[in-house]
CSV table of C-alpha atoms in Angstrom, one decimal:
chain,number,residue,atom,x,y,z
A,23,UNK,CA,21.5,4.9,12.9
A,24,UNK,CA,19.1,4.6,9.8
A,25,UNK,CA,21.2,3.5,6.8
A,26,UNK,CA,20.7,3.1,3.2
A,27,UNK,CA,23.5,1.9,1.1
A,28,UNK,CA,23.6,0.9,-2.6
A,29,UNK,CA,25.9,-1.3,-4.9
A,30,UNK,CA,26.0,-2.9,-8.3
A,31,UNK,CA,26.3,0.4,-10.4
A,32,UNK,CA,29.1,0.4,-13.2
A,33,UNK,CA,29.5,0.7,-16.6
A,34,UNK,CA,28.0,-1.8,-19.1
A,35,UNK,CA,26.8,-1.7,-22.7
A,36,UNK,CA,23.7,-1.2,-24.7
A,37,UNK,CA,22.2,-4.2,-24.6
A,38,UNK,CA,23.5,-5.4,-21.1
A,39,UNK,CA,22.1,-6.1,-17.6
A,40,UNK,CA,23.0,-5.1,-13.8
A,41,UNK,CA,21.9,-5.6,-10.7
A,42,UNK,CA,22.3,-2.8,-8.6
A,43,UNK,CA,21.7,-4.1,-4.6
A,44,UNK,CA,20.5,-1.5,-1.5
A,45,UNK,CA,21.3,-2.8,2.3
A,46,UNK,CA,18.8,-1.1,4.7
A,47,UNK,CA,19.6,-1.1,8.7
A,48,UNK,CA,18.5,1.0,11.1
A,49,UNK,CA,14.6,1.0,10.6
A,50,UNK,CA,11.8,-1.7,10.5
A,51,UNK,CA,12.8,-2.0,6.6
A,52,UNK,CA,8.9,-4.2,6.2
A,53,UNK,CA,7.4,-1.6,7.3
A,54,UNK,CA,8.5,0.5,4.3
A,55,UNK,CA,7.8,0.9,0.6
A,56,UNK,CA,10.8,0.5,-0.8
A,57,UNK,CA,11.9,2.6,-4.4
A,58,UNK,CA,14.4,3.3,-6.8
A,59,UNK,CA,15.0,6.7,-8.3
A,60,UNK,CA,17.8,7.8,-10.6
A,61,UNK,CA,18.8,11.1,-12.1
A,62,UNK,CA,20.5,12.1,-15.0
A,63,UNK,CA,23.2,15.1,-15.5
A,64,UNK,CA,21.5,18.2,-15.8
A,65,UNK,CA,17.9,16.4,-14.9
A,66,UNK,CA,15.4,16.1,-12.6
A,67,UNK,CA,15.4,13.0,-10.1
A,68,UNK,CA,13.1,10.9,-11.7
A,69,UNK,CA,11.2,7.1,-10.2
A,70,UNK,CA,12.1,4.6,-11.8
A,71,UNK,CA,10.0,1.7,-9.4
A,72,UNK,CA,8.8,0.9,-6.2
A,73,UNK,CA,8.2,-2.0,-4.3
A,74,UNK,CA,5.3,-1.4,-1.2
A,75,UNK,CA,5.3,-2.6,2.6
A,76,UNK,CA,3.0,-5.8,0.3
A,77,UNK,CA,5.0,-6.3,-1.7
A,78,UNK,CA,3.3,-4.9,-4.9
A,79,UNK,CA,5.5,-3.5,-7.3
A,80,UNK,CA,4.8,-0.5,-10.3
A,81,UNK,CA,7.2,1.0,-12.4
A,82,UNK,CA,7.9,4.0,-14.7
A,83,UNK,CA,7.0,3.8,-18.2
A,84,UNK,CA,10.4,4.6,-19.2
A,85,UNK,CA,11.2,0.9,-17.8
A,86,UNK,CA,8.3,-1.0,-18.1
A,87,UNK,CA,9.2,-4.6,-18.6
A,88,UNK,CA,13.2,-4.2,-18.9
A,89,UNK,CA,13.6,-3.3,-15.1
A,90,UNK,CA,12.4,-5.8,-12.0
A,91,UNK,CA,12.6,-4.7,-8.5
A,92,UNK,CA,12.2,-7.1,-5.4
A,93,UNK,CA,13.1,-6.9,-1.8
A,94,UNK,CA,14.0,-9.6,0.7
A,95,UNK,CA,12.4,-8.9,4.3
A,96,UNK,CA,14.2,-10.9,6.4
A,97,UNK,CA,17.9,-10.0,4.6
A,98,UNK,CA,16.6,-5.7,4.8
A,99,UNK,CA,17.1,-5.3,1.2
A,100,UNK,CA,16.5,-4.3,-2.6
A,101,UNK,CA,17.3,-4.6,-5.7
A,102,UNK,CA,16.9,-3.6,-8.9
A,103,UNK,CA,17.5,-6.0,-11.9
A,104,UNK,CA,18.2,-3.8,-15.1
A,105,UNK,CA,18.2,-5.6,-18.5
A,106,UNK,CA,18.1,-4.6,-22.0
A,107,UNK,CA,20.1,-1.2,-20.7
A,108,UNK,CA,19.8,1.6,-23.1
A,109,UNK,CA,22.2,4.7,-22.8
A,110,UNK,CA,19.4,7.0,-21.7
A,111,UNK,CA,19.4,4.4,-18.7
A,112,UNK,CA,22.6,6.1,-17.8
A,113,UNK,CA,22.1,8.1,-14.4
A,114,UNK,CA,22.9,8.0,-11.0
A,115,UNK,CA,21.0,5.7,-8.5
A,116,UNK,CA,19.4,6.1,-5.2
A,117,UNK,CA,17.3,3.5,-3.5
A,118,UNK,CA,14.3,5.3,-0.9
A,119,UNK,CA,13.0,4.1,1.9
A,120,UNK,CA,8.8,5.6,2.8
A,121,UNK,CA,6.3,5.5,5.8
A,122,UNK,CA,5.5,8.2,7.9
A,123,UNK,CA,9.3,8.7,7.1
A,124,UNK,CA,11.6,8.6,4.2
A,125,UNK,CA,15.4,7.7,3.9
A,126,UNK,CA,17.8,7.8,0.6
A,127,UNK,CA,21.2,6.7,0.3
A,128,UNK,CA,24.1,7.8,-1.7
A,129,UNK,CA,23.6,7.0,-4.9
A,130,UNK,CA,25.8,3.9,-7.4
A,131,UNK,CA,26.8,4.9,-11.1
A,132,UNK,CA,25.2,3.5,-13.8
A,133,UNK,CA,26.7,4.4,-17.0
A,134,UNK,CA,25.5,2.6,-20.3
A,135,UNK,CA,27.9,3.5,-23.3
A,136,UNK,CA,29.1,1.3,-26.3
């Protein structure tokens, strides 16, 4: 059974940091590109960051220099380190696995507010 389980969301003040985690199981993790998406209230889901199967990372312009995606192919985990958080980063963050099939997690809420 395929599972992607996100954790680490919460409430943080502007300028603060959070680290999201995504635990993957049920598929060959190392063969998949792992991505983070987010969806703010009333907005479309948007891509945030990706780590391909070779570990090459890419970022949306809105988070470049502030967010870092990383993966552990032994533990089947992907992480999103988020620094210098802004109120506009408030969203539900989703973990995504992509190869010839695609899987989604259930999401974790991140709220940036004073």
